[in-house]
PDB file of C-alpha atoms and ligand atoms in Angstrom:
ATOM      1  CA  MET A   1      81.815  -7.341 -17.634  1.00  0.00           C
ATOM      2  CA  ASN A   2      81.659  -4.721 -20.218  1.00  0.00           C
ATOM      3  CA  VAL A   3      79.008  -1.887 -19.884  1.00  0.00           C
ATOM      4  CA  LEU A   4      78.667   0.983 -22.526  1.00  0.00           C
ATOM      5  CA  GLY A   5      82.144  -0.096 -23.932  1.00  0.00           C
ATOM      6  CA  LEU A   6      83.796   0.370 -20.475  1.00  0.00           C
ATOM      7  CA  ASN A   7      85.713  -2.583 -19.056  1.00  0.00           C
ATOM      8  CA  ASP A   8      85.222  -1.211 -15.403  1.00  0.00           C
ATOM      9  CA  PRO A   9      86.478  -3.659 -12.931  1.00  0.00           C
ATOM     10  CA  LYS A  10      84.551  -1.647 -10.231  1.00  0.00           C
ATOM     11  CA  LEU A  11      81.181  -2.554 -11.676  1.00  0.00           C
ATOM     12  CA  GLY A  12      79.561  -5.847 -10.527  1.00  0.00           C
ATOM     13  CA  GLU A  13      76.693  -7.823 -11.804  1.00  0.00           C
ATOM     14  CA  VAL A  14      73.566  -6.341 -13.159  1.00  0.00           C
ATOM     15  CA  VAL A  15      70.738  -6.049 -10.401  1.00  0.00           C
ATOM     16  CA  VAL A  16      67.936  -4.843 -12.592  1.00  0.00           C
ATOM     17  CA  SER A  17      68.296  -5.033 -16.367  1.00  0.00           C
ATOM     18  CA  GLU A  18      67.335  -2.222 -18.873  1.00  0.00           C
ATOM     19  CA  GLN A  19      64.237  -4.294 -20.090  1.00  0.00           C
ATOM     20  CA  GLU A  20      63.075  -5.075 -16.409  1.00  0.00           C
ATOM     21  CA  LEU A  21      63.275  -1.179 -15.662  1.00  0.00           C
ATOM     22  CA  GLN A  22      61.257  -0.287 -18.833  1.00  0.00           C
ATOM     23  CA  SER A  23      58.722  -2.991 -18.172  1.00  0.00           C
ATOM     24  CA  ARG A  24      58.174  -2.131 -14.404  1.00  0.00           C
ATOM     25  CA  ILE A  25      58.187   1.441 -15.137  1.00  0.00           C
ATOM     26  CA  SER A  26      55.387   1.255 -17.561  1.00  0.00           C
ATOM     27  CA  GLN A  27      53.201  -0.789 -15.020  1.00  0.00           C
ATOM     28  CA  LEU A  28      54.033   2.035 -12.356  1.00  0.00           C
ATOM     29  CA  GLY A  29      52.804   4.574 -14.937  1.00  0.00           C
ATOM     30  CA  LYS A  30      49.700   2.628 -15.448  1.00  0.00           C
ATOM     31  CA  GLU A  31      49.089   2.267 -11.762  1.00  0.00           C
ATOM     32  CA  LEU A  32      49.494   6.244 -11.396  1.00  0.00           C
ATOM     33  CA  GLU A  33      47.247   6.837 -14.404  1.00  0.00           C
ATOM     34  CA  ALA A  34      44.510   4.680 -12.647  1.00  0.00           C
ATOM     35  CA  ASP A  35      44.947   6.241  -9.291  1.00  0.00           C
ATOM     36  CA  TYR A  36      45.036   9.899 -10.294  1.00  0.00           C
ATOM     37  CA  ALA A  37      42.748   9.709 -13.266  1.00  0.00           C
ATOM     38  CA  ASP A  38      40.394  12.485 -11.666  1.00  0.00           C
ATOM     39  CA  ARG A  39      43.252  14.612 -10.314  1.00  0.00           C
ATOM     40  CA  PRO A  40      46.378  14.734 -12.349  1.00  0.00           C
ATOM     41  CA  PRO A  41      49.465  14.739 -10.033  1.00  0.00           C
ATOM     42  CA  LEU A  42      52.304  17.044  -9.715  1.00  0.00           C
ATOM     43  CA  LEU A  43      55.316  14.782  -9.941  1.00  0.00           C
ATOM     44  CA  VAL A  44      58.274  15.876  -7.746  1.00  0.00           C
ATOM     45  CA  GLY A  45      61.602  14.382  -8.735  1.00  0.00           C
ATOM     46  CA  VAL A  46      64.568  14.310  -6.214  1.00  0.00           C
ATOM     47  CA  LEU A  47      67.753  15.235  -8.117  1.00  0.00           C
ATOM     48  CA  LYS A  48      69.847  14.151  -9.119  1.00  0.00           C
ATOM     49  CA  GLY A  49      69.464  10.511  -8.834  1.00  0.00           C
ATOM     50  CA  ALA A  50      65.793  10.365  -9.906  1.00  0.00           C
ATOM     51  CA  PHE A  51      66.203  12.342 -13.076  1.00  0.00           C
ATOM     52  CA  MET A  52      66.326   9.382 -15.448  1.00  0.00           C
ATOM     53  CA  PHE A  53      63.384   7.721 -13.571  1.00  0.00           C
ATOM     54  CA  MET A  54      61.422  10.772 -13.678  1.00  0.00           C
ATOM     55  CA  THR A  55      61.614  11.192 -17.387  1.00  0.00           C
ATOM     56  CA  ASP A  56      60.637   7.587 -17.978  1.00  0.00           C
ATOM     57  CA  LEU A  57      57.959   7.498 -15.660  1.00  0.00           C
ATOM     58  CA  ALA A  58      56.483  10.873 -16.662  1.00  0.00           C
ATOM     59  CA  ARG A  59      56.156   9.535 -20.149  1.00  0.00           C
ATOM     60  CA  ALA A  60      54.524   6.257 -18.984  1.00  0.00           C
ATOM     61  CA  VAL A  61      51.845   8.161 -17.174  1.00  0.00           C
ATOM     62  CA  GLY A  62      48.922   8.974 -19.722  1.00  0.00           C
ATOM     63  CA  LEU A  63      47.563  12.098 -17.587  1.00  0.00           C
ATOM     64  CA  PRO A  64      48.477  15.805 -17.987  1.00  0.00           C
ATOM     65  CA  VAL A  65      51.048  15.659 -15.065  1.00  0.00           C
ATOM     66  CA  GLU A  66      53.139  18.551 -13.977  1.00  0.00           C
ATOM     67  CA  LEU A  67      56.727  18.276 -12.986  1.00  0.00           C
ATOM     68  CA  ASP A  68      58.965  19.828 -10.533  1.00  0.00           C
ATOM     69  CA  PHE A  69      62.342  19.124  -9.136  1.00  0.00           C
ATOM     70  CA  MET A  70      63.995  19.569  -5.747  1.00  0.00           C
ATOM     71  CA  ALA A  71      67.468  18.614  -4.686  1.00  0.00           C
ATOM     72  CA  VAL A  72      68.867  17.411  -1.313  1.00  0.00           C
ATOM     73  CA  ALA A  73      72.353  16.649  -0.140  1.00  0.00           C
ATOM     74  CA  SER A  74      73.320  14.334   2.749  1.00  0.00           C
ATOM     75  CA  TYR A  75      76.598  14.538   4.478  1.00  0.00           C
ATOM     76  CA  GLY A  76      78.542  11.329   4.403  1.00  0.00           C
ATOM     77  CA  SER A  77      81.002   9.307   2.261  1.00  0.00           C
ATOM     78  CA  ALA A  78      80.541   8.431  -1.260  1.00  0.00           C
ATOM     79  CA  THR A  79      78.681   5.323  -0.470  1.00  0.00           C
ATOM     80  CA  LYS A  80      77.193   5.907   2.959  1.00  0.00           C
ATOM     81  CA  THR A  81      74.389   8.292   4.049  1.00  0.00           C
ATOM     82  CA  SER A  82      75.103  10.298   7.313  1.00  0.00           C
ATOM     83  CA  GLY A  83      71.300  11.016   7.701  1.00  0.00           C
ATOM     84  CA  ILE A  84      71.977  14.584   7.938  1.00  0.00           C
ATOM     85  CA  VAL A  85      70.085  16.249   5.029  1.00  0.00           C
ATOM     86  CA  ARG A  86      69.802  19.645   3.600  1.00  0.00           C
ATOM     87  CA  MET A  87      67.999  21.161   0.805  1.00  0.00           C
ATOM     88  CA  VAL A  88      70.038  22.442  -2.259  1.00  0.00           C
ATOM     89  CA  LYS A  89      67.199  23.375  -4.543  1.00  0.00           C
ATOM     90  CA  ASP A  90      63.633  23.975  -3.539  1.00  0.00           C
ATOM     91  CA  LEU A  91      60.574  23.498  -5.656  1.00  0.00           C
ATOM     92  CA  ASP A  92      59.666  26.220  -8.095  1.00  0.00           C
ATOM     93  CA  LEU A  93      55.955  25.674  -7.651  1.00  0.00           C
ATOM     94  CA  ASP A  94      53.696  25.942  -4.586  1.00  0.00           C
ATOM     95  CA  ILE A  95      52.220  22.556  -3.654  1.00  0.00           C
ATOM     96  CA  SER A  96      49.516  23.519  -1.305  1.00  0.00           C
ATOM     97  CA  GLY A  97      46.346  21.700  -2.266  1.00  0.00           C
ATOM     98  CA  ARG A  98      48.007  19.910  -4.946  1.00  0.00           C
ATOM     99  CA  HIS A  99      48.207  16.047  -5.351  1.00  0.00           C
ATOM    100  CA  VAL A 100      52.054  15.222  -5.131  1.00  0.00           C
ATOM    101  CA  VAL A 101      53.893  12.248  -5.904  1.00  0.00           C
ATOM    102  CA  VAL A 102      57.540  12.219  -4.962  1.00  0.00           C
ATOM    103  CA  VAL A 103      59.601  10.470  -7.365  1.00  0.00           C
ATOM    104  CA  GLU A 104      62.655   8.971  -5.672  1.00  0.00           C
ATOM    105  CA  ASP A 105      65.642   6.855  -6.866  1.00  0.00           C
ATOM    106  CA  ILE A 106      66.418   4.629  -4.051  1.00  0.00           C
ATOM    107  CA  VAL A 107      65.431   4.312  -0.476  1.00  0.00           C
ATOM    108  CA  ASP A 108      68.335   2.955   1.885  1.00  0.00           C
ATOM    109  CA  SER A 109      67.904   3.996   5.498  1.00  0.00           C
ATOM    110  CA  GLY A 110      64.998   6.029   4.689  1.00  0.00           C
ATOM    111  CA  LEU A 111      66.344   9.140   6.446  1.00  0.00           C
ATOM    112  CA  THR A 112      66.373  11.195   3.048  1.00  0.00           C
ATOM    113  CA  LEU A 113      62.842  10.426   2.384  1.00  0.00           C
ATOM    114  CA  SER A 114      61.605  11.104   6.198  1.00  0.00           C
ATOM    115  CA  PHE A 115      63.148  14.540   5.823  1.00  0.00           C
ATOM    116  CA  LEU A 116      61.609  15.365   2.448  1.00  0.00           C
ATOM    117  CA  LYS A 117      58.142  14.122   3.563  1.00  0.00           C
ATOM    118  CA  ARG A 118      58.088  16.079   6.762  1.00  0.00           C
ATOM    119  CA  ASN A 119      59.318  19.254   4.643  1.00  0.00           C
ATOM    120  CA  LEU A 120      56.728  18.785   1.923  1.00  0.00           C
ATOM    121  CA  LEU A 121      53.881  17.758   4.371  1.00  0.00           C
ATOM    122  CA  SER A 122      54.189  21.121   6.168  1.00  0.00           C
ATOM    123  CA  ARG A 123      53.382  22.819   2.842  1.00  0.00           C
ATOM    124  CA  GLU A 124      49.902  21.248   3.032  1.00  0.00           C
ATOM    125  CA  PRO A 125      49.497  19.469  -0.193  1.00  0.00           C
ATOM    126  CA  ALA A 126      46.008  17.684  -0.789  1.00  0.00           C
ATOM    127  CA  SER A 127      47.762  14.446  -0.682  1.00  0.00           C
ATOM    128  CA  LEU A 128      51.297  13.185  -0.663  1.00  0.00           C
ATOM    129  CA  GLU A 129      52.588   9.741  -1.970  1.00  0.00           C
ATOM    130  CA  VAL A 130      55.906   8.371  -2.697  1.00  0.00           C
ATOM    131  CA  CYS A 131      57.144   6.379  -5.942  1.00  0.00           C
ATOM    132  CA  ALA A 132      60.488   5.031  -5.228  1.00  0.00           C
ATOM    133  CA  LEU A 133      62.332   2.923  -7.902  1.00  0.00           C
ATOM    134  CA  LEU A 134      64.436   0.923  -5.676  1.00  0.00           C
ATOM    135  CA  VAL A 135      64.055   0.049  -2.098  1.00  0.00           C
ATOM    136  CA  LYS A 136      66.792  -1.748  -0.254  1.00  0.00           C
ATOM    137  CA  GLU A 137      65.515  -4.685   1.766  1.00  0.00           C
ATOM    138  CA  GLY A 138      65.223  -4.341   5.560  1.00  0.00           C
ATOM    139  CA  LEU A 139      67.100  -1.145   6.157  1.00  0.00           C
ATOM    140  CA  GLN A 140      64.521   1.466   6.798  1.00  0.00           C
ATOM    141  CA  LYS A 141      64.453   2.581  10.409  1.00  0.00           C
ATOM    142  CA  ALA A 142      61.042   4.584  10.115  1.00  0.00           C
ATOM    143  CA  LYS A 143      57.896   3.520   8.483  1.00  0.00           C
ATOM    144  CA  LEU A 144      57.668   5.202   5.269  1.00  0.00           C
ATOM    145  CA  ASP A 145      54.482   4.394   3.658  1.00  0.00           C
ATOM    146  CA  LEU A 146      55.906   3.803   0.154  1.00  0.00           C
ATOM    147  CA  LYS A 147      52.704   3.366  -2.016  1.00  0.00           C
ATOM    148  CA  TYR A 148      54.602   2.736  -5.352  1.00  0.00           C
ATOM    149  CA  VAL A 149      57.817   0.664  -5.375  1.00  0.00           C
ATOM    150  CA  GLY A 150      59.772  -0.531  -8.380  1.00  0.00           C
ATOM    151  CA  PHE A 151      61.776  -3.128  -7.200  1.00  0.00           C
ATOM    152  CA  LYS A 152      63.107  -4.416  -3.630  1.00  0.00           C
ATOM    153  CA  ILE A 153      66.906  -4.998  -3.973  1.00  0.00           C
ATOM    154  CA  PRO A 154      69.481  -6.555  -1.547  1.00  0.00           C
ATOM    155  CA  PRO A 155      71.128  -3.959   0.813  1.00  0.00           C
ATOM    156  CA  THR A 156      74.230  -3.464  -1.463  1.00  0.00           C
ATOM    157  CA  PHE A 157      75.543  -0.476  -3.080  1.00  0.00           C
ATOM    158  CA  VAL A 158      74.516  -0.007  -6.752  1.00  0.00           C
ATOM    159  CA  VAL A 159      75.071   2.461  -9.556  1.00  0.00           C
ATOM    160  CA  GLY A 160      73.369   3.239 -13.013  1.00  0.00           C
ATOM    161  CA  TYR A 161      70.061   4.581 -14.271  1.00  0.00           C
ATOM    162  CA  GLY A 162      70.680   8.021 -12.342  1.00  0.00           C
ATOM    163  CA  LEU A 163      72.653   6.647  -9.367  1.00  0.00           C
ATOM    164  CA  ASP A 164      76.318   7.671  -9.163  1.00  0.00           C
ATOM    165  CA  VAL A 165      79.714   7.517  -7.385  1.00  0.00           C
ATOM    166  CA  ASP A 166      81.380  10.832  -7.649  1.00  0.00           C
ATOM    167  CA  GLU A 167      78.948  11.862 -10.607  1.00  0.00           C
ATOM    168  CA  LYS A 168      79.909   8.720 -12.695  1.00  0.00           C
ATOM    169  CA  TYR A 169      77.789   5.777 -13.958  1.00  0.00           C
ATOM    170  CA  ARG A 170      74.575   7.897 -14.066  1.00  0.00           C
ATOM    171  CA  ASN A 171      73.933   6.999 -17.663  1.00  0.00           C
ATOM    172  CA  LEU A 172      74.201   3.419 -17.364  1.00  0.00           C
ATOM    173  CA  PRO A 173      70.984   2.170 -18.907  1.00  0.00           C
ATOM    174  CA  MET A 174      70.690  -0.732 -16.013  1.00  0.00           C
ATOM    175  CA  ILE A 175      71.466  -1.059 -12.392  1.00  0.00           C
ATOM    176  CA  CYS A 176      74.580  -2.717 -11.423  1.00  0.00           C
ATOM    177  CA  THR A 177      76.448  -3.437  -8.171  1.00  0.00           C
ATOM    178  CA  TYR A 178      79.514  -1.285  -7.325  1.00  0.00           C
ATOM    179  CA  LYS A 179      82.800  -2.629  -5.571  1.00  0.00           C
ATOM    180  CA  ALA A 180      84.027   0.055  -3.683  1.00  0.00           C
TER     181      ALA A 180
HETATM  182  P1  5GP B   1      68.863   7.036   2.626  1.00  0.00           P
HETATM  183  O1  5GP B   1      68.704   8.416   3.278  1.00  0.00           O
HETATM  184  O2  5GP B   1      67.539   6.322   2.479  1.00  0.00           O
HETATM  185  O3  5GP B   1      69.777   6.188   3.602  1.00  0.00           O
HETATM  186  O4  5GP B   1      69.553   7.231   1.248  1.00  0.00           O
HETATM  187  C1  5GP B   1      69.070   7.789   0.189  1.00  0.00           C
HETATM  188  C2  5GP B   1      70.133   8.630  -0.678  1.00  0.00           C
HETATM  189  O5  5GP B   1      71.257   8.082  -0.542  1.00  0.00           O
HETATM  190  C3  5GP B   1      69.520   8.242  -2.029  1.00  0.00           C
HETATM  191  O6  5GP B   1      68.628   9.192  -2.599  1.00  0.00           O
HETATM  192  C4  5GP B   1      70.856   8.089  -2.812  1.00  0.00           C
HETATM  193  O7  5GP B   1      71.175   9.396  -3.399  1.00  0.00           O
HETATM  194  C5  5GP B   1      71.783   7.640  -1.811  1.00  0.00           C
HETATM  195  N1  5GP B   1      71.904   6.203  -1.988  1.00  0.00           N
HETATM  196  C6  5GP B   1      71.524   5.169  -1.286  1.00  0.00           C
HETATM  197  N2  5GP B   1      71.743   3.913  -1.439  1.00  0.00           N
HETATM  198  C7  5GP B   1      72.418   4.274  -2.588  1.00  0.00           C
HETATM  199  C8  5GP B   1      73.050   3.255  -3.586  1.00  0.00           C
HETATM  200  O8  5GP B   1      73.197   2.025  -3.385  1.00  0.00           O
HETATM  201  N3  5GP B   1      73.875   3.789  -4.828  1.00  0.00           N
HETATM  202  C9  5GP B   1      73.768   5.298  -4.884  1.00  0.00           C
HETATM  203  N4  5GP B   1      74.650   5.736  -5.838  1.00  0.00           N
HETATM  204  N5  5GP B   1      73.160   5.989  -4.004  1.00  0.00           N
HETATM  205  C10 5GP B   1      72.660   5.553  -2.934  1.00  0.00           C
END
């Protein structure tokens, strides 16, 4: 296949197209708008993978949201999480008493999100929900209470729309499988 002019043999099929992404994100934006109409939320994007989702989602919510970012890193190989997560960049804002929505790119084992939720809940937000663009089917060990989910996808490694391998493929406008 030929994506962005690249004839890259490592890219496989399209799992979520650009059009499917945009239409689902606009629905998610409307859901958030209805649920948070009386209490505009603070959107917390998890870098780097969620940067593209965050910018599209924020524009789809017709409320005066605020944005902040944090970055975590998990030890492991390029295509597998180890479950050991550390904070690389903390939030700039104080979230105590705030209505927080964590904006995540993809939930695989759920270990990263468990770490993030524990960390953020200890700061006593008024509420904390998660909006994950992609959730891999059947892999989560702990119950995660994902209130907003874009797409459930099969448990294969994917790239694009923020998701990388060694910092590449983040700017693909769609989600594709990747052949390691
Ligand atoms: P978890 O802790 O849920 O196993 O993994 C979450 C993190 O691992 C994501 O935030 C993402 O950074 C990375 N990850 C998990 N699955 C994939 C995938 O299919 N593709 C890419 N590029 N990253 C992934």
